[in-house]
PDB file of C-alpha atoms in Angstrom:
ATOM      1  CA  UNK A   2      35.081 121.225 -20.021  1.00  0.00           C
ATOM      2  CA  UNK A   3      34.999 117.418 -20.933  1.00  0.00           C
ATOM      3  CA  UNK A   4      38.276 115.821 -20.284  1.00  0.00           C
ATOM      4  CA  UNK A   5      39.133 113.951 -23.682  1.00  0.00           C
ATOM      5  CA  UNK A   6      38.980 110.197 -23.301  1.00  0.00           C
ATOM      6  CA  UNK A   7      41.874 107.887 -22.634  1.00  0.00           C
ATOM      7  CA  UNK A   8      43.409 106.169 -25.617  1.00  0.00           C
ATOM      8  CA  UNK A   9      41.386 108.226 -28.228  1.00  0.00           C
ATOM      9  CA  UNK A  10      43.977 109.016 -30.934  1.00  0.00           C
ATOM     10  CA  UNK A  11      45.115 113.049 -31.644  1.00  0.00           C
ATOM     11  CA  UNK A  12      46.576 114.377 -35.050  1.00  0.00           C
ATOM     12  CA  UNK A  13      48.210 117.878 -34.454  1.00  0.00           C
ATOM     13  CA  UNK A  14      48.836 121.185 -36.208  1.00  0.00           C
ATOM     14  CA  UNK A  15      51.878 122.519 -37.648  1.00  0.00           C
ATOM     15  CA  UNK A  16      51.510 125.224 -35.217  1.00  0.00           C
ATOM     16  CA  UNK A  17      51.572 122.618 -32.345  1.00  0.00           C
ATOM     17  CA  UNK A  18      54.504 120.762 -33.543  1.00  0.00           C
ATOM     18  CA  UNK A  19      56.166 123.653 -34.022  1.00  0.00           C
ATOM     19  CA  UNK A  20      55.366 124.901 -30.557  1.00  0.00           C
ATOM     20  CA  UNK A  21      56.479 121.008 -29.140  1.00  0.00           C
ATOM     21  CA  UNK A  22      60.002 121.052 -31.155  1.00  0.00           C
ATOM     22  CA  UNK A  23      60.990 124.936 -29.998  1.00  0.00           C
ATOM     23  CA  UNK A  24      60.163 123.995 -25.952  1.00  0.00           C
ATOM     24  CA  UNK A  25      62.086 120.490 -25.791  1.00  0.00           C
ATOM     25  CA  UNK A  26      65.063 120.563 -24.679  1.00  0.00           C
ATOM     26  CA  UNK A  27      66.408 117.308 -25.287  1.00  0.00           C
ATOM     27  CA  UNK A  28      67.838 116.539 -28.564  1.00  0.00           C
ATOM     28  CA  UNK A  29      66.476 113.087 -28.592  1.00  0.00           C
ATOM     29  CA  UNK A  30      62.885 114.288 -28.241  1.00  0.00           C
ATOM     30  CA  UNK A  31      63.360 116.738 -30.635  1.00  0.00           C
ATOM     31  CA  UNK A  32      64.160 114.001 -33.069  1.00  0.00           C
ATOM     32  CA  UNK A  33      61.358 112.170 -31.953  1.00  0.00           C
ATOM     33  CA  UNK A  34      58.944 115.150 -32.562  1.00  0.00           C
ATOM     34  CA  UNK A  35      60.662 115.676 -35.746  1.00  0.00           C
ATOM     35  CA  UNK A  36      59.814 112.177 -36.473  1.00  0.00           C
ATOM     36  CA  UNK A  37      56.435 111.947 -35.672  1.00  0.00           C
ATOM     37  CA  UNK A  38      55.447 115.080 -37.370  1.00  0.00           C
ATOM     38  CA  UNK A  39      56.963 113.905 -40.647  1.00  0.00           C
ATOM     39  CA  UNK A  40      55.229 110.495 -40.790  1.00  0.00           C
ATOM     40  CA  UNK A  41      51.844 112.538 -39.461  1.00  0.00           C
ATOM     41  CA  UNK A  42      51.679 110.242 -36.822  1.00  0.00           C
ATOM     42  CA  UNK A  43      49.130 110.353 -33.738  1.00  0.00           C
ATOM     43  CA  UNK A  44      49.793 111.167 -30.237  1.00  0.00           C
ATOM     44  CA  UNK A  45      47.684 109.138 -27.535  1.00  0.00           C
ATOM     45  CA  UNK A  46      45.498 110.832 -25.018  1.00  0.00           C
ATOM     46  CA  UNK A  47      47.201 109.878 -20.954  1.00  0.00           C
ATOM     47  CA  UNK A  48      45.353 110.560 -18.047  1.00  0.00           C
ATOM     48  CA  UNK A  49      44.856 114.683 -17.744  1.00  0.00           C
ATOM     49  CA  UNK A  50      47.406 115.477 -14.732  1.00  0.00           C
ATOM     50  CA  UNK A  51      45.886 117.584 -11.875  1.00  0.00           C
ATOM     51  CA  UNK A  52      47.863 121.026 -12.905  1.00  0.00           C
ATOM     52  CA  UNK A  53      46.159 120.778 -16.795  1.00  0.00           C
ATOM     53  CA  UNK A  54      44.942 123.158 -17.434  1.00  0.00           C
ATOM     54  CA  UNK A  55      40.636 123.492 -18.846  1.00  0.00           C
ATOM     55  CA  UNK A  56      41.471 123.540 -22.264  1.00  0.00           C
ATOM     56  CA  UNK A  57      44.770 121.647 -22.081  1.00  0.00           C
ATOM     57  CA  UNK A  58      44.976 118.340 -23.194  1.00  0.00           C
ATOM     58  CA  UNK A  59      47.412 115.705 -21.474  1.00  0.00           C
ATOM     59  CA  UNK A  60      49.217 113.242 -24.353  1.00  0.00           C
ATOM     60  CA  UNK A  61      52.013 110.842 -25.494  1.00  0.00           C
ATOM     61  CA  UNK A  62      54.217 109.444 -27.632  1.00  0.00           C
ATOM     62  CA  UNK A  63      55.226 105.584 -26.880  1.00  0.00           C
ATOM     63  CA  UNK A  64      58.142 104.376 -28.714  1.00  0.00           C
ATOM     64  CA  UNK A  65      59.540 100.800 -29.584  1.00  0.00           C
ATOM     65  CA  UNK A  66      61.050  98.791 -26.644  1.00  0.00           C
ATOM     66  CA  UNK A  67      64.790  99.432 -26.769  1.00  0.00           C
ATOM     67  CA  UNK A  68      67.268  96.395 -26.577  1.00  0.00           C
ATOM     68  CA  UNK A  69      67.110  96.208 -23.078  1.00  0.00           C
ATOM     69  CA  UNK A  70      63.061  96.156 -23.504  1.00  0.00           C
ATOM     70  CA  UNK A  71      62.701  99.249 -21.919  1.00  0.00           C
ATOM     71  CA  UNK A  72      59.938 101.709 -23.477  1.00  0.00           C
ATOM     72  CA  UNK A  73      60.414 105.140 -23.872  1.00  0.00           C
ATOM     73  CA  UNK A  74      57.426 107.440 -23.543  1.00  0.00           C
ATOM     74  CA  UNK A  75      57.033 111.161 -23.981  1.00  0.00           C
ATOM     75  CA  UNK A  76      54.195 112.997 -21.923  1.00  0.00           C
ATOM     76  CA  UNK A  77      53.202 115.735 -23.871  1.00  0.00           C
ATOM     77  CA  UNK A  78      50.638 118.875 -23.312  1.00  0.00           C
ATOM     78  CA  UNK A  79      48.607 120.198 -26.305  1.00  0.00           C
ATOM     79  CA  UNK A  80      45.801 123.047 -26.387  1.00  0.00           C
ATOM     80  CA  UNK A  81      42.772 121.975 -27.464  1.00  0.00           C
ATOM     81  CA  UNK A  82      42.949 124.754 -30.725  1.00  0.00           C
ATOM     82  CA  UNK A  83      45.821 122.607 -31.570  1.00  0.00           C
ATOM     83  CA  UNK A  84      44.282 118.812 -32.220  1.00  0.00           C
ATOM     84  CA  UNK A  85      43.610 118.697 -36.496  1.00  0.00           C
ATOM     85  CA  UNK A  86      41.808 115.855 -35.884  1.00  0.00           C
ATOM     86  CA  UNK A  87      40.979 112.979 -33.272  1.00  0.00           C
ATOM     87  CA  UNK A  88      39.822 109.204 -33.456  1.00  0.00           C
ATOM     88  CA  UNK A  89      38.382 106.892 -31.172  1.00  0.00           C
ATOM     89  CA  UNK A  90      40.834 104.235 -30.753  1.00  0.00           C
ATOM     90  CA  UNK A  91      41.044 101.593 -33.592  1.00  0.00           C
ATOM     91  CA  UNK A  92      38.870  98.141 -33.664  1.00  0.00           C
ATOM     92  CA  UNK A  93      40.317  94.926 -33.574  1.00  0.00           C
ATOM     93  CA  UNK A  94      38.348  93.752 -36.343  1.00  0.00           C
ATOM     94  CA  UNK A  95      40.367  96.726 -38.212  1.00  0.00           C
ATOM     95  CA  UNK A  96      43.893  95.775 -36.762  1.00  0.00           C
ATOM     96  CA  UNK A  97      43.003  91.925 -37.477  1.00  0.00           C
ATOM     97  CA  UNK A  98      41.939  92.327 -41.060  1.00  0.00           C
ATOM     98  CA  UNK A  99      45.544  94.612 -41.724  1.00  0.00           C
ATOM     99  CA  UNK A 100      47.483  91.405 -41.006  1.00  0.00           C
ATOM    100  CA  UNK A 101      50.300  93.165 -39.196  1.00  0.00           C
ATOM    101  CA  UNK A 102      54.118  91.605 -39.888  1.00  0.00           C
ATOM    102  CA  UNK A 103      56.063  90.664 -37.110  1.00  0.00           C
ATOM    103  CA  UNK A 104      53.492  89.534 -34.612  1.00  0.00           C
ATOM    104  CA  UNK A 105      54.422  86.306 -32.656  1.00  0.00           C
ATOM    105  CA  UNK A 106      53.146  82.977 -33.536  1.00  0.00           C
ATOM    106  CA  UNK A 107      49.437  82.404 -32.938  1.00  0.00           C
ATOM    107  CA  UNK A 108      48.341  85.892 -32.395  1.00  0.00           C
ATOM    108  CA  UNK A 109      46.864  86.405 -35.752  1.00  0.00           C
ATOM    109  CA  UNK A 110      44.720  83.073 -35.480  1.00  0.00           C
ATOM    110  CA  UNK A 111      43.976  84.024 -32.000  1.00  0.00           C
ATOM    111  CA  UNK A 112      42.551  87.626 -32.773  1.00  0.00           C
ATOM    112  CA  UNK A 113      40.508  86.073 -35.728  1.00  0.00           C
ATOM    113  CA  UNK A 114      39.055  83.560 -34.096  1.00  0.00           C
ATOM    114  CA  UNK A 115      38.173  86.434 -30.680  1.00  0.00           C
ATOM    115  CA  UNK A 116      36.882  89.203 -33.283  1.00  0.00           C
ATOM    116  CA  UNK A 117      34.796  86.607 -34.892  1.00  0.00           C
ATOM    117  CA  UNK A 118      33.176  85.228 -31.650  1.00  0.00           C
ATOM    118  CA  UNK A 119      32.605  89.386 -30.195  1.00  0.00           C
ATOM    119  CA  UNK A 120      31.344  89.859 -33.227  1.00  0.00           C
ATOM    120  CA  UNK A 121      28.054  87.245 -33.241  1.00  0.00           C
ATOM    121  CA  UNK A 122      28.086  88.646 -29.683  1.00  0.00           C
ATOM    122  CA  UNK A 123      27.310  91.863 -31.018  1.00  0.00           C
ATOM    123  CA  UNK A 124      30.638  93.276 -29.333  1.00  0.00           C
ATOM    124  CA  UNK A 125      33.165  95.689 -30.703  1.00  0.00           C
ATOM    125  CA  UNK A 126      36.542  95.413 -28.913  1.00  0.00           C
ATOM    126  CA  UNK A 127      39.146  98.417 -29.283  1.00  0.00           C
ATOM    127  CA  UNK A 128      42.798  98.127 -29.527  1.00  0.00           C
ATOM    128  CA  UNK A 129      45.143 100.426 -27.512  1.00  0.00           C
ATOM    129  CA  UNK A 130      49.003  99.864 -26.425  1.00  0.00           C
ATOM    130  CA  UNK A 131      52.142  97.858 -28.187  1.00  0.00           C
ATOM    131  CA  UNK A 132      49.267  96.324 -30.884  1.00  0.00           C
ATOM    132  CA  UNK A 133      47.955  99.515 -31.630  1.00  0.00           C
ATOM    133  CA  UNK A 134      51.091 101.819 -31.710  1.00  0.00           C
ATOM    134  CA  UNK A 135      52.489  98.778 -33.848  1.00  0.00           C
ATOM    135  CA  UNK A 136      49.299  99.066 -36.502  1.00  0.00           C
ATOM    136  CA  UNK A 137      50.025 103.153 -36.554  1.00  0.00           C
ATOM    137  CA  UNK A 138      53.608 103.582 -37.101  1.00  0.00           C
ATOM    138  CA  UNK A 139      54.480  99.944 -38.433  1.00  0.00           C
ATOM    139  CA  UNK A 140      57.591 100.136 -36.199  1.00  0.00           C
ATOM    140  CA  UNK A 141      58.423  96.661 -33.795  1.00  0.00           C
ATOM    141  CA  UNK A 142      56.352  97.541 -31.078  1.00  0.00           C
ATOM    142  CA  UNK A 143      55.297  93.875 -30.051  1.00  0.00           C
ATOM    143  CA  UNK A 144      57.367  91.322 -28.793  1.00  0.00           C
ATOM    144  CA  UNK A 145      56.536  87.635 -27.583  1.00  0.00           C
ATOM    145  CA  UNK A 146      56.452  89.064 -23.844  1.00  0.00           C
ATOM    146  CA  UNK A 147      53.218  91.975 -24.784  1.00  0.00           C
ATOM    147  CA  UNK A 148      49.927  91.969 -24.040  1.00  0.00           C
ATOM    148  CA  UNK A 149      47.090  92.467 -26.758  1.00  0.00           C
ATOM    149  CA  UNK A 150      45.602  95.425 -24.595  1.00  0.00           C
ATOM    150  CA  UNK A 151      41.844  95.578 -25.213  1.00  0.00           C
ATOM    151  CA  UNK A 152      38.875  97.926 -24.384  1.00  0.00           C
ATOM    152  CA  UNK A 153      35.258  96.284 -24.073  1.00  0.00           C
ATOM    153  CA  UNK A 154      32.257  98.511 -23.880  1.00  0.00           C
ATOM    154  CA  UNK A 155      29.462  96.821 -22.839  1.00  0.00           C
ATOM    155  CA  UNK A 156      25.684  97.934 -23.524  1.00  0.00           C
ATOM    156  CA  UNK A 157      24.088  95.860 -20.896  1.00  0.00           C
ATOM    157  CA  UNK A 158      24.817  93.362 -17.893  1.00  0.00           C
ATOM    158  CA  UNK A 159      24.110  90.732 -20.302  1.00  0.00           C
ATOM    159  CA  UNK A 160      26.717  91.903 -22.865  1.00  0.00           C
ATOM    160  CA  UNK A 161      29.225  92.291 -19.999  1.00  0.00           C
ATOM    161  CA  UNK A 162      28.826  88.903 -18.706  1.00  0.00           C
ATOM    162  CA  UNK A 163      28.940  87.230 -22.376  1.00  0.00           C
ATOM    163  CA  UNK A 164      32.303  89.694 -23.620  1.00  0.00           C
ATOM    164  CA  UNK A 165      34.139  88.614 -19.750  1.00  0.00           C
ATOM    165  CA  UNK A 166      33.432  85.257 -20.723  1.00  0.00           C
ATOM    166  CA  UNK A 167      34.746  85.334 -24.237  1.00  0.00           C
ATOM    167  CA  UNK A 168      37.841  87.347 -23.540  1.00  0.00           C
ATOM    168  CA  UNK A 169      38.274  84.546 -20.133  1.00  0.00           C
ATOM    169  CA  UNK A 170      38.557  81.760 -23.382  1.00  0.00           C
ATOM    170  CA  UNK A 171      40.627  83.194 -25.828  1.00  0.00           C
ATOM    171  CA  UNK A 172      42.597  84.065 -22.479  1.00  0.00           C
ATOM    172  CA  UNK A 173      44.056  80.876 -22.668  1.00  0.00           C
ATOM    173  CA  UNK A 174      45.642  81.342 -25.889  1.00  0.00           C
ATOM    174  CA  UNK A 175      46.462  84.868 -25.940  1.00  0.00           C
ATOM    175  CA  UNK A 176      48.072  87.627 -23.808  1.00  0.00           C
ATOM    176  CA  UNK A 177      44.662  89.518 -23.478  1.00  0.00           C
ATOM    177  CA  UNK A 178      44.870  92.588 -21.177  1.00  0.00           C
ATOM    178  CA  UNK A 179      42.609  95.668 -20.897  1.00  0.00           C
ATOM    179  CA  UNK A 180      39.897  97.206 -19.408  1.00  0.00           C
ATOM    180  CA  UNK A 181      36.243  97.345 -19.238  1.00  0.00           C
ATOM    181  CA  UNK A 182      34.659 101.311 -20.434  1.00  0.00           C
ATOM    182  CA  UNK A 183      31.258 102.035 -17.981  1.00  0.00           C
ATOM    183  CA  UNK A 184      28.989 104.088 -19.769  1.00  0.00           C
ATOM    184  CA  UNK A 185      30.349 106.902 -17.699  1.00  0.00           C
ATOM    185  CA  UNK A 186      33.814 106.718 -19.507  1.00  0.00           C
ATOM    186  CA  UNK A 187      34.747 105.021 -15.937  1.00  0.00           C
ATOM    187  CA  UNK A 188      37.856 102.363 -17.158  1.00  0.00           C
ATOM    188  CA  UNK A 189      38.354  99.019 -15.138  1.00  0.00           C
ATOM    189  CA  UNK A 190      41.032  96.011 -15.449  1.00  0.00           C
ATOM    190  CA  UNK A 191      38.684  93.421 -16.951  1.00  0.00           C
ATOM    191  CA  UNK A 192      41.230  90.522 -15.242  1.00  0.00           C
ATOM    192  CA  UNK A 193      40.711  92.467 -11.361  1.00  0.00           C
ATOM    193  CA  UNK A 194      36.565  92.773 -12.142  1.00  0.00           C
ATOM    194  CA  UNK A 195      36.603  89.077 -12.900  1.00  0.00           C
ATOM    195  CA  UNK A 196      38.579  88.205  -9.689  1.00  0.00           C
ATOM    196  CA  UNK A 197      35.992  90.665  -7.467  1.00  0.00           C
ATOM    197  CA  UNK A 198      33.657  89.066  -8.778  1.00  0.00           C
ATOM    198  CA  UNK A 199      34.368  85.620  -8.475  1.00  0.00           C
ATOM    199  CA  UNK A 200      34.442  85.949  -4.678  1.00  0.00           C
ATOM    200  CA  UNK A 201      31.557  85.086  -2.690  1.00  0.00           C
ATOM    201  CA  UNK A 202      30.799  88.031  -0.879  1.00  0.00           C
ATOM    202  CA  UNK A 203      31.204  90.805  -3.572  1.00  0.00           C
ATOM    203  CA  UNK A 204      28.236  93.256  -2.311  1.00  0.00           C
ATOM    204  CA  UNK A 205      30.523  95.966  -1.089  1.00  0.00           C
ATOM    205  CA  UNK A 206      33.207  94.927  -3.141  1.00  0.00           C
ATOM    206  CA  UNK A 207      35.551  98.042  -4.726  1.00  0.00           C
ATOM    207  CA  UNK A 208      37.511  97.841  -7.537  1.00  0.00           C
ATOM    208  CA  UNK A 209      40.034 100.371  -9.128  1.00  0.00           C
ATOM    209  CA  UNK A 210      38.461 102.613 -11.653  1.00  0.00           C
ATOM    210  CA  UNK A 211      40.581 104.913 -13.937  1.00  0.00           C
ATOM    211  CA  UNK A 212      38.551 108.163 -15.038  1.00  0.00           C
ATOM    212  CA  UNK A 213      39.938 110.752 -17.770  1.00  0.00           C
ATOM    213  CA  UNK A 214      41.486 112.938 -14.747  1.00  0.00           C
ATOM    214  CA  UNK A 215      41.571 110.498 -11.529  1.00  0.00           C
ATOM    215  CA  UNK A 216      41.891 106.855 -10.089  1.00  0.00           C
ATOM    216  CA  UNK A 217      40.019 105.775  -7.201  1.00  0.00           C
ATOM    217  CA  UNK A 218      38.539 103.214  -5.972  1.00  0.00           C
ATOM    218  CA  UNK A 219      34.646 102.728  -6.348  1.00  0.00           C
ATOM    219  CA  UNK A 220      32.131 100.632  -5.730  1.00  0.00           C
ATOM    220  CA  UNK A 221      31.264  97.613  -7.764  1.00  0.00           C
ATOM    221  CA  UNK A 222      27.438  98.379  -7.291  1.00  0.00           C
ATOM    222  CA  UNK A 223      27.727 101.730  -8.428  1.00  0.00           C
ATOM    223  CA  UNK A 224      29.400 100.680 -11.991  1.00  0.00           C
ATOM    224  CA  UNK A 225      26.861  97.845 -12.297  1.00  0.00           C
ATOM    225  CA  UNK A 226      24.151 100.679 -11.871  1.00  0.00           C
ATOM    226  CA  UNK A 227      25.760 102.967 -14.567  1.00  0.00           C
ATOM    227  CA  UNK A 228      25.321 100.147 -16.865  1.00  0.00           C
ATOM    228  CA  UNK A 229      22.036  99.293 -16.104  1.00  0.00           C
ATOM    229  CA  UNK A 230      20.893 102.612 -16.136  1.00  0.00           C
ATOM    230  CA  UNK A 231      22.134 102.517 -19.991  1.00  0.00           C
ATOM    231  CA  UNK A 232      20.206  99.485 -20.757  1.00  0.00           C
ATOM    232  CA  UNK A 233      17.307 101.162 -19.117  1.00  0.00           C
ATOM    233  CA  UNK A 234      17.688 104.154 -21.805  1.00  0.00           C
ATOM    234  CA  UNK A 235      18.485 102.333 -24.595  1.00  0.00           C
ATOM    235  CA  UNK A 236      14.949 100.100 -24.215  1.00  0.00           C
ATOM    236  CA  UNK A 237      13.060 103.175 -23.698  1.00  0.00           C
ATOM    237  CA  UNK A 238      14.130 104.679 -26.864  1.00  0.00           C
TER     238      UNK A 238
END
């Protein structure tokens, strides 16, 4: 069976709350489980962990930095009978239009100005991490120190290029983080693709690639032929 994908958002059943409250044994995560199910709040999909199990699906909860700026996280296990609903994760365009309170100076300018610019590209840029858990639960995820954590899907080598460049710009203005999504669901740090590839000898070059159920790292040439395979599909049709 299909691992589900990274980031993609899960709403759960009574049953599966239910089933989450009675096996924690910490009274803190009860509360937080309590919480959450109250305020019908998502739970993130995490990388599936080698024991899951095929219809198991591996999850978490990510709550506010603490004082000391530490950030809790609960890993969680659901079945797959138990997910009410599910949702890629949320645009930017979305999360820039809800004009969130409490985010530092500049960022809302910043994302305007980047969804604007993807958007004559043609690009659609997902939101996951501090900004997105932030957007959910309107609790203080962000602080001056966070990243905006993005996800760019490219349809071509063209669209690649063109998004690397944009996100390289607004760069200088904002914490941009994130990854790059290969047609294959294969996940790679935008910032380490545009290093590899900004040395001169990149035709064996590897970088690290995070997959629903594994990190490794593959070959540069290999993700470049994923994509290009895509565009290859997508003209044919």
């Amino acid at each position: 069976m299909t691992p589900a994908p990274r980031h993609h958002l899960l709403w759960l059943t009574e049953a599966a709350w239910t089933r989450l409250q009675a096996q924690s044994q910490d009274s803190r995560e009860q509360a937080v489980l309590a919480r959450w199910r109250q305020m019908r709040w998502p739970v993130v999909v995490r990388r599936a962990e080698a024991d899951a199990g095929a219809d198991e699906l591996c999850a978490g909860i990510a709550l506010p930095p603490d004082a000391q700026g530490n950030k809790p996280r609960l890993a969680l296990r659901v079945q797959r009978a138990e997910v009410a609903a599910s949702h890629a994760p949320y645009l930017l365009r979305d999360i820039a239009a809800a004009r969130l309170h409490g985010l530092p100076q500049g960022w809302q300018a910043g994302m305007d100005a980047l969804h604007q610019q993807m958007q004559a590209a043609g690009i659609a840029l997902a939101v996951f991490g501090s900004l997105s858990w932030q957007a959910i639960t309107a609790q203080a995820y962000v602080r001056s120190s966070s990243d905006i954590d993005l996800l760019f899907a490219p349809d071509s080598q063209a669209q690649l290029a063109q998004g690397l460049q944009l996100l390289a710009r607004q760069a200088a203005m904002l914490p941009l983080d994130g990854e790059i999504v290969f047609p294959d669901g294969a996940a790679v740090s935008w910032k380490e693709w545009q290093q590899v590839m900004s040395k001169e000898t990149k035709s064996d070059a590897r970088v690290m690639v995070k997959r629903p159920a594994a990190v490794a790292l593959e070959p540069v040439a290999q993700l470049l032929a994923a994509l290009a395979a895509r565009e290859g599909q997508a003209c044919v049709v």
